[in-house]
XYZ file of C-alpha atoms in Angstrom:
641
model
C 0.000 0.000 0.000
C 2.935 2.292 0.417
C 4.361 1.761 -2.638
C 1.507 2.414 -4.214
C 1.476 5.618 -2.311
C 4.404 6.829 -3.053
C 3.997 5.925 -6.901
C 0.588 7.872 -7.096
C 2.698 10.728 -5.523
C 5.307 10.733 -8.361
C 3.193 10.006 -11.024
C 1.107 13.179 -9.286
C 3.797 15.367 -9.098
C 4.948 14.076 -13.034
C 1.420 14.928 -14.253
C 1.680 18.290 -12.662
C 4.819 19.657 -14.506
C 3.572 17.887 -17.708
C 0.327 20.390 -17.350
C 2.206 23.022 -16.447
C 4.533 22.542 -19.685
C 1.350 22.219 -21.584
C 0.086 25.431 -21.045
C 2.995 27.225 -21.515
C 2.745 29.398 -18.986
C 2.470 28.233 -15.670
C 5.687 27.679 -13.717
C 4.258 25.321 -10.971
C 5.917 22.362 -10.218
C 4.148 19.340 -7.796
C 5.701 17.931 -5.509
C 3.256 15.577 -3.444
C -0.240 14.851 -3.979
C -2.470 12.577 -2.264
C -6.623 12.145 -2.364
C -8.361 11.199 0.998
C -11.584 10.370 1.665
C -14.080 7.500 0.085
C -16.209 7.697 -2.529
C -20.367 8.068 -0.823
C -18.510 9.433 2.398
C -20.256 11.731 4.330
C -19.830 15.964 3.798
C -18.210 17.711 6.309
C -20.061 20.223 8.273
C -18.951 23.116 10.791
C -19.028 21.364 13.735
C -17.180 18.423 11.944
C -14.261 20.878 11.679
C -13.764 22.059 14.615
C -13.731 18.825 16.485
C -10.688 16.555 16.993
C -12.009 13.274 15.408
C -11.449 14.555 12.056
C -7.353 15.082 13.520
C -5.036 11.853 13.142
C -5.376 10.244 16.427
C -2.387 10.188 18.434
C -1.493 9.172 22.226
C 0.911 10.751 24.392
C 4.356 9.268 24.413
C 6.986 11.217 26.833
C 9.826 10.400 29.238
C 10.143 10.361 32.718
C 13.083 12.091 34.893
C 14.828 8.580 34.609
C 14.835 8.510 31.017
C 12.084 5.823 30.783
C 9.253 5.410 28.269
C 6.118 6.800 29.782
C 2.691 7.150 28.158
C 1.723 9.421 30.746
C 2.057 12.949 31.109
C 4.674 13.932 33.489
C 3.522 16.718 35.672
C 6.284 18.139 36.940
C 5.081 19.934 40.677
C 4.774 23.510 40.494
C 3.864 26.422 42.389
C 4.783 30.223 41.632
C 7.464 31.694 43.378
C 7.400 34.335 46.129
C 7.672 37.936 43.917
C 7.915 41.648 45.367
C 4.768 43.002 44.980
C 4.862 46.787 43.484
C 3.021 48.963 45.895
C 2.274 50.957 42.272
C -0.168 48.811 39.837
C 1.392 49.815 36.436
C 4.603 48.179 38.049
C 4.779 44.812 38.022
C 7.346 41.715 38.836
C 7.364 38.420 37.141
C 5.020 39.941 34.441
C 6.161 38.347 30.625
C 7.466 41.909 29.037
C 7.162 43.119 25.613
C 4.175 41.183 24.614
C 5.678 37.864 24.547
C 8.022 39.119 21.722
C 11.790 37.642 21.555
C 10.494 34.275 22.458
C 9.942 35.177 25.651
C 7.793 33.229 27.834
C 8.030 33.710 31.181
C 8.392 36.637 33.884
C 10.902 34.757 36.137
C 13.698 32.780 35.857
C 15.080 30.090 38.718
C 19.156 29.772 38.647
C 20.582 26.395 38.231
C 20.610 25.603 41.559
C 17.230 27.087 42.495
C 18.228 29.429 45.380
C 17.705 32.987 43.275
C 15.048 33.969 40.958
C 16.031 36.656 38.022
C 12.740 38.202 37.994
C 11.107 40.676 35.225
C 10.151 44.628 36.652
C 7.684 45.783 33.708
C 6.895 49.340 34.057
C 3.611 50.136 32.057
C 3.356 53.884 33.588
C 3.952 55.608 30.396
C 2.255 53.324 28.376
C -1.428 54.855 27.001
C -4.230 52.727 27.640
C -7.000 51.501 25.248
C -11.103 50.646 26.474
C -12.213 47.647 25.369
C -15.881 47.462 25.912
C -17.308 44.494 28.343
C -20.929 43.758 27.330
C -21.055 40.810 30.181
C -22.276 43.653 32.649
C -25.821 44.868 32.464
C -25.063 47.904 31.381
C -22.171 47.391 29.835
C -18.456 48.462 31.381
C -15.056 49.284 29.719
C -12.134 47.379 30.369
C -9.221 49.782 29.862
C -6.036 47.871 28.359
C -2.482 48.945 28.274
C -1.295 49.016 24.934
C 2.323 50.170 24.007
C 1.412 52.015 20.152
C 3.914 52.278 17.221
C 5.389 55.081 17.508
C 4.238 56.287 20.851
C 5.681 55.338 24.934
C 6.763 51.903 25.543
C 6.885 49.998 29.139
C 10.614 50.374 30.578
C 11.986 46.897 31.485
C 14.286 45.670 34.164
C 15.480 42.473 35.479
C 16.002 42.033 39.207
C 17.834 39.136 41.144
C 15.527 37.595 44.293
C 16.119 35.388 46.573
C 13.056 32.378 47.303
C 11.373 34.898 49.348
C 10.572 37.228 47.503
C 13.375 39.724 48.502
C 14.936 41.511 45.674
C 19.058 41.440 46.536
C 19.738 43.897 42.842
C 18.525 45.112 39.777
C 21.167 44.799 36.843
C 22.936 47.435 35.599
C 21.597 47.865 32.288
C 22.780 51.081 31.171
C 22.722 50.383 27.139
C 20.534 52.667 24.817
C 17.351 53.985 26.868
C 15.063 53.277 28.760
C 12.414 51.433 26.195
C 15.289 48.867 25.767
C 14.217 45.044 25.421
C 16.033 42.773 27.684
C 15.653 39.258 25.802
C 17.641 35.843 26.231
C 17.858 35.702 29.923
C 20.157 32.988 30.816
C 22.345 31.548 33.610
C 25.435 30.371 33.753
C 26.039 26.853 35.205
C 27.486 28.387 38.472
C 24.689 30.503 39.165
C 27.020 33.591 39.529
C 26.339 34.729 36.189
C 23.392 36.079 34.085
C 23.559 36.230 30.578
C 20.978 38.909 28.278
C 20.443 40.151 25.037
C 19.998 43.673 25.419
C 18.019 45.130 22.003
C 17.529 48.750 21.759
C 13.847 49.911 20.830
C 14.726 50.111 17.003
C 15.549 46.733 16.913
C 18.535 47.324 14.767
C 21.415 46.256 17.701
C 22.202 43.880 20.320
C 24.509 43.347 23.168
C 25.006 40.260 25.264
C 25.848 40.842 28.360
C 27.372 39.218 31.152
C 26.102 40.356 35.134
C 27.296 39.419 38.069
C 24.133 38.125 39.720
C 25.834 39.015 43.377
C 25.602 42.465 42.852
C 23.837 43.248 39.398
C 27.242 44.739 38.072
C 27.869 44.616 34.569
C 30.794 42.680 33.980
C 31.330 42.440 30.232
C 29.521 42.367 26.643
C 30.377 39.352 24.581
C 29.566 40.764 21.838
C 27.400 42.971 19.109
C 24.652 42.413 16.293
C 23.741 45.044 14.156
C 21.225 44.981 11.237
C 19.751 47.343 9.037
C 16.604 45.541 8.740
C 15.863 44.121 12.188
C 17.942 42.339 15.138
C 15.248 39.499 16.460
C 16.788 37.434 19.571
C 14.709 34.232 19.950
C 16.095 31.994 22.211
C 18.116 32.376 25.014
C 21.770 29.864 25.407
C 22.299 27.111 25.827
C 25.186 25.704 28.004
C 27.427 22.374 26.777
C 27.039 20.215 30.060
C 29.989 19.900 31.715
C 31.250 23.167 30.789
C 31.352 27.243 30.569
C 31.150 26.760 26.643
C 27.625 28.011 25.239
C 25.362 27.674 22.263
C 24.007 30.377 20.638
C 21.493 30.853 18.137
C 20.790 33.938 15.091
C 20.848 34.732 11.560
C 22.374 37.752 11.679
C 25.732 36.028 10.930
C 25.625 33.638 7.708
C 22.358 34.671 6.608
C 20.343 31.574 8.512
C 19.677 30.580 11.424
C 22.475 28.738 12.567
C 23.732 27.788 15.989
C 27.500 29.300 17.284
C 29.669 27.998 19.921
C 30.469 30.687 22.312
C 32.622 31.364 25.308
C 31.877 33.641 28.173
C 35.010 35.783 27.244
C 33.122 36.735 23.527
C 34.724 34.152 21.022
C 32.483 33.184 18.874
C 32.534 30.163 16.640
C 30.285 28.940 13.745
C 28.746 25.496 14.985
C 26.177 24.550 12.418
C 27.213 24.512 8.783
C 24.149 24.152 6.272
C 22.637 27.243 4.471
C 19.474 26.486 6.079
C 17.527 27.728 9.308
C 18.046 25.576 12.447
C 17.389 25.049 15.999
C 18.544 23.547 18.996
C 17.282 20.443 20.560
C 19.301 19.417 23.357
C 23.123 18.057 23.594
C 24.765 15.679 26.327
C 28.839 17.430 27.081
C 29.401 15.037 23.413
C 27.005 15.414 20.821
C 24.508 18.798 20.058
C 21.187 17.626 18.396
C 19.485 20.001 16.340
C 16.555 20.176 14.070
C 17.374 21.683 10.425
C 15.256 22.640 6.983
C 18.660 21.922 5.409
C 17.007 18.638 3.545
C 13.792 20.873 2.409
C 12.083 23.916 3.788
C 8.659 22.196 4.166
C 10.541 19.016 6.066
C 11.884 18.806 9.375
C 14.760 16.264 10.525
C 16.934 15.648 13.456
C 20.529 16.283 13.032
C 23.436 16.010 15.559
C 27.117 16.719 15.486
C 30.088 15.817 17.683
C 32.404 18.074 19.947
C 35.821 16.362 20.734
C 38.992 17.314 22.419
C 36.658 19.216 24.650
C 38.722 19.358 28.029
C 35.097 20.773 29.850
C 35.675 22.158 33.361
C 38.946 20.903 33.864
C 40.746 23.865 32.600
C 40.580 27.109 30.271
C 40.279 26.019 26.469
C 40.303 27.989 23.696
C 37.258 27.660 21.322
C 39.662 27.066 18.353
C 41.233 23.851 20.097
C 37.612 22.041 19.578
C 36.866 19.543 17.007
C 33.513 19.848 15.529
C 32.106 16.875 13.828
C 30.380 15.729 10.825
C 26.379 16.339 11.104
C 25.051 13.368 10.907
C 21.182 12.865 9.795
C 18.733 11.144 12.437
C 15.203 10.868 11.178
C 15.170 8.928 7.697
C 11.671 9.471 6.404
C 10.654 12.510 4.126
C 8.018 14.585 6.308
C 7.701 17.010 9.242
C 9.483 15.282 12.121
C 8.888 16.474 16.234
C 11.021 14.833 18.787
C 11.444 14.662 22.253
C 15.238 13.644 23.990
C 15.052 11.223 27.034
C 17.010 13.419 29.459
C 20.256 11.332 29.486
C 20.027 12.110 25.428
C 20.212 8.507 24.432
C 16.854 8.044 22.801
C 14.492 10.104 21.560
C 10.616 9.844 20.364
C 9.699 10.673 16.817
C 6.539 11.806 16.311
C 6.145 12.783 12.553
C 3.309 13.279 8.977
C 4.187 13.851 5.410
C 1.322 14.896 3.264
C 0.395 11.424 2.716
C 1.189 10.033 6.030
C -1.473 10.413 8.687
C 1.100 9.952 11.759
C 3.942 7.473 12.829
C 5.985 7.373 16.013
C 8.408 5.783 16.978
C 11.655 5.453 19.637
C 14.937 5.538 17.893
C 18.465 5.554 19.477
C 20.605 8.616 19.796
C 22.404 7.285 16.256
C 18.829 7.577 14.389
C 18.732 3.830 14.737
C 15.085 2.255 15.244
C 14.094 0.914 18.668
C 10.656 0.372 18.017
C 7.220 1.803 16.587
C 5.030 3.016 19.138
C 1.898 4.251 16.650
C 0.443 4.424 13.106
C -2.318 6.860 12.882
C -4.936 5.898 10.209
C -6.670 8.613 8.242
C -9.330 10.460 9.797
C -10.897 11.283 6.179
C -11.871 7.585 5.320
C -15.555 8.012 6.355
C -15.752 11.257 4.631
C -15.971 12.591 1.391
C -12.804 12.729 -1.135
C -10.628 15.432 -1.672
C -7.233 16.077 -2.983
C -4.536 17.692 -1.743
C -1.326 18.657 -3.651
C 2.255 20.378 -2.531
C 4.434 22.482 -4.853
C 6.751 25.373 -5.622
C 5.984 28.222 -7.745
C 8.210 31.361 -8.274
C 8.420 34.068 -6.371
C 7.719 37.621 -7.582
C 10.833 38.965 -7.640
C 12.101 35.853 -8.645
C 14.821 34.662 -6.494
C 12.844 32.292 -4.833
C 10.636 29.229 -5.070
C 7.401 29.537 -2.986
C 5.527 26.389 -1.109
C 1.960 26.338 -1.564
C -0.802 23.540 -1.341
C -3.714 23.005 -3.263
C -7.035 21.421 -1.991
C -9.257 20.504 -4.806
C -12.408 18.409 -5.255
C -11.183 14.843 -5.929
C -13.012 14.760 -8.994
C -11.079 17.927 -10.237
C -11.228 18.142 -14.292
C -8.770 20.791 -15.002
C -11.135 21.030 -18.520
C -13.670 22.636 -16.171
C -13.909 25.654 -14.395
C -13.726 26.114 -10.770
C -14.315 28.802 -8.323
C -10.793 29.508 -6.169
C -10.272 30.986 -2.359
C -6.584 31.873 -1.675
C -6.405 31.297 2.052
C -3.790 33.958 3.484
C -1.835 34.672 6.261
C 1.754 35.410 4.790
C 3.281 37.255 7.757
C 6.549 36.676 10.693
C 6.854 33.902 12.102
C 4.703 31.950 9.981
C 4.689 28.602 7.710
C 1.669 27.352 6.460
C 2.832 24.904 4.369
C 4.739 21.814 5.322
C 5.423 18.376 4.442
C 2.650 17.334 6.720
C -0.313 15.437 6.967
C -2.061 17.186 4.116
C 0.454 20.037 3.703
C -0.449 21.673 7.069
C -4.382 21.274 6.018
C -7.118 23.765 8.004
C -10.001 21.350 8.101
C -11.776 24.284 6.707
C -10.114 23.891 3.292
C -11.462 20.411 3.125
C -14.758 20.981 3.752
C -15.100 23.482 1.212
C -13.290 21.534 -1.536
C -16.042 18.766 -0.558
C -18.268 21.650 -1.610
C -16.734 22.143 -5.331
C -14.635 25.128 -4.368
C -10.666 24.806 -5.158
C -8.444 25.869 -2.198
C -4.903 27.838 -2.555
C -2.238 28.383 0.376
C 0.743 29.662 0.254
C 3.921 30.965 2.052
C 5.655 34.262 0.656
C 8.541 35.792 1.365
C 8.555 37.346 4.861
C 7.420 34.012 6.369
C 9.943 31.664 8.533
C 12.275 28.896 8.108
C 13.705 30.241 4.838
C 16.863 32.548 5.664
C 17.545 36.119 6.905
C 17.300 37.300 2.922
C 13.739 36.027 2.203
C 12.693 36.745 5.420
C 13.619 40.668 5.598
C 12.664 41.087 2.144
C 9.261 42.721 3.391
C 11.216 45.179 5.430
C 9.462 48.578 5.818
C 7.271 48.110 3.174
C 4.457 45.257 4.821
C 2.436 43.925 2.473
C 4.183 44.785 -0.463
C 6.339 41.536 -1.331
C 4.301 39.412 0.260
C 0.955 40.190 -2.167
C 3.462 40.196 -5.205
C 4.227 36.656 -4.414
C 0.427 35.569 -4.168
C -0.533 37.047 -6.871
C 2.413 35.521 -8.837
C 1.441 31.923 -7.117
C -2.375 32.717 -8.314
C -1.329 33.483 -11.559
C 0.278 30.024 -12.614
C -2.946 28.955 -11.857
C -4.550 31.010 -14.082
C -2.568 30.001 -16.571
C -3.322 26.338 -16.806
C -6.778 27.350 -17.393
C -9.444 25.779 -14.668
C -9.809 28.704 -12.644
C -13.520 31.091 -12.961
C -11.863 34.058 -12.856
C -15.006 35.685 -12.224
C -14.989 33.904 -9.049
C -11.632 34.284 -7.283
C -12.119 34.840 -3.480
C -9.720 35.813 -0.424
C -9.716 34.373 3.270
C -7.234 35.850 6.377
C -7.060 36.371 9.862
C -5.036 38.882 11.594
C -2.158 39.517 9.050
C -3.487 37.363 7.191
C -6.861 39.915 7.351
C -4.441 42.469 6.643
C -3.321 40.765 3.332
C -6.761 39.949 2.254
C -7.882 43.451 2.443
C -4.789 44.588 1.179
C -4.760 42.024 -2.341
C -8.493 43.129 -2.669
C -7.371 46.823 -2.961
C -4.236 46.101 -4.715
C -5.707 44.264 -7.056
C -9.448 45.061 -7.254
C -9.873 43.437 -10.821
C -8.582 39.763 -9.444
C -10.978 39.126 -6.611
C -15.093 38.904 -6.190
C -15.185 38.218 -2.854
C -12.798 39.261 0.540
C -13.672 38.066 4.202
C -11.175 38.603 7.254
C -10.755 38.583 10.433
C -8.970 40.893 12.856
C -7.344 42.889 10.298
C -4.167 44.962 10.939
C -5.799 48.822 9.088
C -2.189 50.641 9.436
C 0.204 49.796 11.295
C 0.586 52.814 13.188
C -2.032 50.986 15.583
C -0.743 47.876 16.129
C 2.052 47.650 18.949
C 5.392 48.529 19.607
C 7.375 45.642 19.371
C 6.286 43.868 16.232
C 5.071 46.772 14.195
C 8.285 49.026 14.509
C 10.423 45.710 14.095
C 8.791 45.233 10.356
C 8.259 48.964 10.034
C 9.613 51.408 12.151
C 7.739 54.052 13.158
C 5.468 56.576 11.533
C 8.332 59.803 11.766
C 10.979 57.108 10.594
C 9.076 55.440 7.452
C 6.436 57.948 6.515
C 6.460 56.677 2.790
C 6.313 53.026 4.155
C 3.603 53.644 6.280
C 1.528 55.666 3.534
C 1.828 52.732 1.373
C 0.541 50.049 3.129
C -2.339 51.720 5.018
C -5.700 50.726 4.113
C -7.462 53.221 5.354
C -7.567 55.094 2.493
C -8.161 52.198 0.020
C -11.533 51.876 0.366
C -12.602 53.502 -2.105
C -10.285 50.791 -4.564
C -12.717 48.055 -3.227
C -14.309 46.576 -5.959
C -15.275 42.947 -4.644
C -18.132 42.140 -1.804
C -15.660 42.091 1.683
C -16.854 40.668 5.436
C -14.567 41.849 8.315
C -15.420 39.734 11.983
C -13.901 41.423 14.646
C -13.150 40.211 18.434
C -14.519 43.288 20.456
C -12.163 42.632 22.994
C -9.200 41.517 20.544
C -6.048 43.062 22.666
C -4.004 42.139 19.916
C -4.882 44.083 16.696
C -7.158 46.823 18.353
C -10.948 47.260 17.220
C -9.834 50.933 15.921
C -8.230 48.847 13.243
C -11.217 47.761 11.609
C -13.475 50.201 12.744
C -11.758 52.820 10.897
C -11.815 50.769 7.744
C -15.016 51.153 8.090
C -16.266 54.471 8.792
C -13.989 54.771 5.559
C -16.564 52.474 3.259
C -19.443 54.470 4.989
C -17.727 57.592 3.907
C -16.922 56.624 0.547
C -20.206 54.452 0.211
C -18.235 50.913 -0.205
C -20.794 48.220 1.255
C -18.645 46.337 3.002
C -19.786 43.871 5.653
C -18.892 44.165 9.383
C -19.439 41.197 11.936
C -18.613 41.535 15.541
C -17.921 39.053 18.217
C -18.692 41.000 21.074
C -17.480 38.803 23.972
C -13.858 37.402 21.867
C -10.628 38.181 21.854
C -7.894 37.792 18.812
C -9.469 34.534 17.747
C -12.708 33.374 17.588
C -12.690 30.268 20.077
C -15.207 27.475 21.298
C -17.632 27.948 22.095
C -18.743 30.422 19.128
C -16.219 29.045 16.265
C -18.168 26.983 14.959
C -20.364 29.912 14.153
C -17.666 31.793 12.521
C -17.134 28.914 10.012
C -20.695 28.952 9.425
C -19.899 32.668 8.748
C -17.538 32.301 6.337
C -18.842 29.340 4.489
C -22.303 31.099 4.010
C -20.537 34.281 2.993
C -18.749 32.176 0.283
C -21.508 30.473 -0.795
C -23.477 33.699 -1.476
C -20.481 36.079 -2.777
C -18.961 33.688 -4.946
């Protein structure tokens, strides 16, 4: 059954260049395809989609402190340390700072051996607040948010060293850049004597790490600098070899990836990870650093490790150069998205992994990548359902250095004779990858239902999303929205080209920047698309908050033109298609004045434009009232298009 799998897929992704070719002037390549469901299934409805049964099915496989297979969870005891309270309520300790930016992801941070705390001191007292309104009262209350604005004040951090207590002993001298600094990273050293931050000055254009002494808060030294025109974007803190002072470190501000460096604590510095490919740290044991890497493809994730020898640890000073770094060496076999999970001693880890036509497998496999044993093979979930098809390939990028990922969901009966109506499904921004080799690309159950329904579904990642290198990344720098619609359009036209898609009926779907690329491809290009709906759109970004928006933008003094350009406020009037904006009336995330102001613009220039609220969400739409936005959606679809 495999084989025949696997032949389908090539004869698939053969088929696909041969129709390409054909047409003459389409430039999309497949790369996967697979067709789930049975023929007389059932259709999927709203509450289908939003349930787990329609998931593969997969148990919980972990370790326990002992390095032994558990299935489990470990629940580790814990209870929140003793913090100074702030007699002031815009001061707070242990709060998570900058909005959970810089990977951060906690407000405290215990010392290796767990007798001091280095604790966060968020200071919100310049920071202009924002009502929200709360209709759960009779007669209704606002709930007044803090909300640091491009542009405008920002919360002044600082990181203090407790004892178990509560007691604060310091505060570190941080005395780089100002006052609106971000201190990311936070890290101790092995000893406990040390702390280790990334200090990033508001523009997010340089970085120092630091060393403190965590005695006394003095600053001792800085490693070392980052500078970048674009942006500087710490996301991790280090990572200590065991056994030792040496350090990993991650960025891509070096090689133009993400690659991991081997660092000292007197600033040497020493490229660790070699592929031209973004990477990240797993775990490592004093011998061998495992790491996950795109290096094999950017929609497939695999274990890697490498070896460190003539590595004298604690015994005496070394000098980075004296190291031997080893061959990597590759530890997860099978094409597909793999997650894994290191028994603490590092000498087996769990693979849990999907490729598009793989439901699920895990399995335990020996630090060398060797198989122990299978622990689960996840059937389809689609088999009592309705077929649909789902394809994986590349198509140029707009500019066109690049090859895009995108997948296709199509009705499994597709006849690329007839026409069909398409929805591009959008998010495109940071930190984002839609499409992987996973079970069905990376598939929102959404997209299958409305394939089921006849409609053909298009996703794809543009440049500006992740896991493709510091160049493709940045290339949306000042100018959001810009590149990234360029490369959907240029995806959407390949499709045109091979000649199945209504152009009449073309239609857009996004949430949060992905609502801010819908709205901005409907007014870019008001000729392409009959039908727009979004969700918690981003309007300009001169509303949306400090540490994001100014990273991708700057700020409205800095980037006038930038910010002129990719406001939608004024583009109403280019609106040309039938557009539904839901909003979370208590979204603390991309403020209601986003979208309200979008629309007091249609009323202005008399664009009838739909406007849903949620009045008691946030950001997203969750249970129990999702189901009614897919309802929502689908219905809107269904009547626009």
């Amino acid at each position: 059954m495999r084989q025949l799998t696997i032949i389908a897929a090539l004869l698939a992704a053969v088929l696909g260049v041969q129709t390409a070719a054909a047409e003459g002037n389409s430039a999309r390549t497949v790369i996967k395809s697979v067709t789930v469901g049975t023929e007389g299934g059932k259709m999927l409805t709203c509450k289908d989609i939003i349930s787990r049964h329609i998931y593969p099915s997969q148990s919980f496989h972990g370790w326990t402190e002992a390095s032994e297979l558990t299935d489990k969870p470990q629940r580790p005891a814990f209870r929140k340390p003793v913090l100074p309270v702030s007699p002031n309520p815009e001061v707070t300790y242990g709060k998570v700072p900058s909005r959970n930016e810089f990977g951060i992801g906690s407000g405290w941070y215990p010392s290796p051996d767990g007798s001091l705390l280095a604790v966060y001191r968020v200071d919100e007292t310049a920071v202009g607040s924002f009502p929200l309104l709360d209709i759960n009262a009779r007669a209704g209350k606002l709930k007044s948010i803090k909300y640091p604005m491009n542009g405008m004040p920002s919360e002044h951090v600082s990181l203090c060293v407790c004892d178990t207590l509560g007691n604060m002993l310091n505060t570190l001298d941080v005395t780089d850049f100002d006052d609106e600094r971000y201190l990311a990273g936070v890290s101790w050293t092995p000893d406990s004597r040390g702390l280790l931050v990334q200090v990033v000055d508001r523009a997010q254009h340089e970085m120092h790490l630091n060393l403190y002494d965590a005695a006394d808060g003095r600053f001792l030294r800085t490693l070392f600098e980052e500078r970048n025109d674009a942006w500087i974007e710490p996301r991790d803190g280090v990572w200590f070899v065991k056994g030792t002072e040496f350090f990993i470190y991650r960025t891509d501000n070096r090689d133009g990836f993400r690659q991991l460096y081997l660092c000292d604590l007197e600033g040497g510095i020493r490229r660790l990870t070699g592929c031209d490919a973004d990477v990240s740290y797993v775990d490592n044991d004093g011998e061998y650093v495992y790491y996950t890497s795109a290096e094999v493809s950017p929609v497939e994730n695999h274990l890697f490790r490498l070896r460190l020898t003539k590595l004298t640890a604690c015994r005496k000073p070394q000098a980075l150069s004296k190291i031997r770094i080893g061959a990597p060496q590759r530890l997860t076999p099978e094409s597909g998205s793999h997650s894994v999970r290191m028994s603490p001693d590092c000498k087996r880890f769990i693979d849990r992994w999907s490729a598009v036509d793989v439901p699920g497998k895990t399995v335990v496999r020996l630090a060398d990548g060797s198989l122990e044993k299978e622990l689960e093979s996840s059937p389809s979930p689609m088999d009592p359902y309705a077929p649909v098809t789902v394809e994986m390939g590349t198509v140029p990028s707009a500019d066109p250095a690049f090859l895009n990922y995108y997948r296709i969901v199509k009705p499994a009966d597709f006849d690329p004779s007839r026409k069909y109506p398409l929805v591009v499904y959008v998010y495109g921004g940071p930190h984002s990858q839609m499409v992987t080799d996973r079970w069905l690309g990376g598939i929102r159950n959404w997209e299958l239902l409305m394939a089921q329904k006849g409609y053909v579904l298009y996703i794809q990642d543009n440049r500006g999303t992740d896991n493709r290198g510091a160049a493709f990344e940045k290339a949306i720098n000042r100018r959001c929205g810009v590149a990234e619609s360029a490369d959907q359009m240029k995806g959407l036209e390949q499709l045109i080209a091979e000649g199945w898609v209504d152009t009449a009926r073309i239609g857009v779907v996004g949430w949060s920047y992905g609502g801010f690329m819908t709205i901005t491809l409907a007014t870019r290009y008001p000729d392409t698309f009959k039908a727009a709906a979004c969700g918690g759109p981003v309007i300009d970004w001169k509303w949306y908050e400090v540490m994001y928006g100014e990273r991708y933008m700057d700020n409205p003094e800095t980037n006038p033109e930038g910010f002129a350009e990719t406001s939608l406020v004024d583009k109403a009037p280019l609106l040309k298609c039938r557009l539904l904006i839901c909003q979370g009336m208590e979204d603390n995330t991309v403020l209601p004045i986003n979208s309200l102001s979008f629309m007091q613009s249609c009323v202005e220039h008399n664009v009838l434009a739909d406007y849903f609220p949620y009045p008691r969400s946030e950001h997203n739409v969750s249970a129990p009232w999702r189901e009614q936005l897919y309802l929502k959606l689908t219905d809107f679809f269904e009547t626009w298009l």
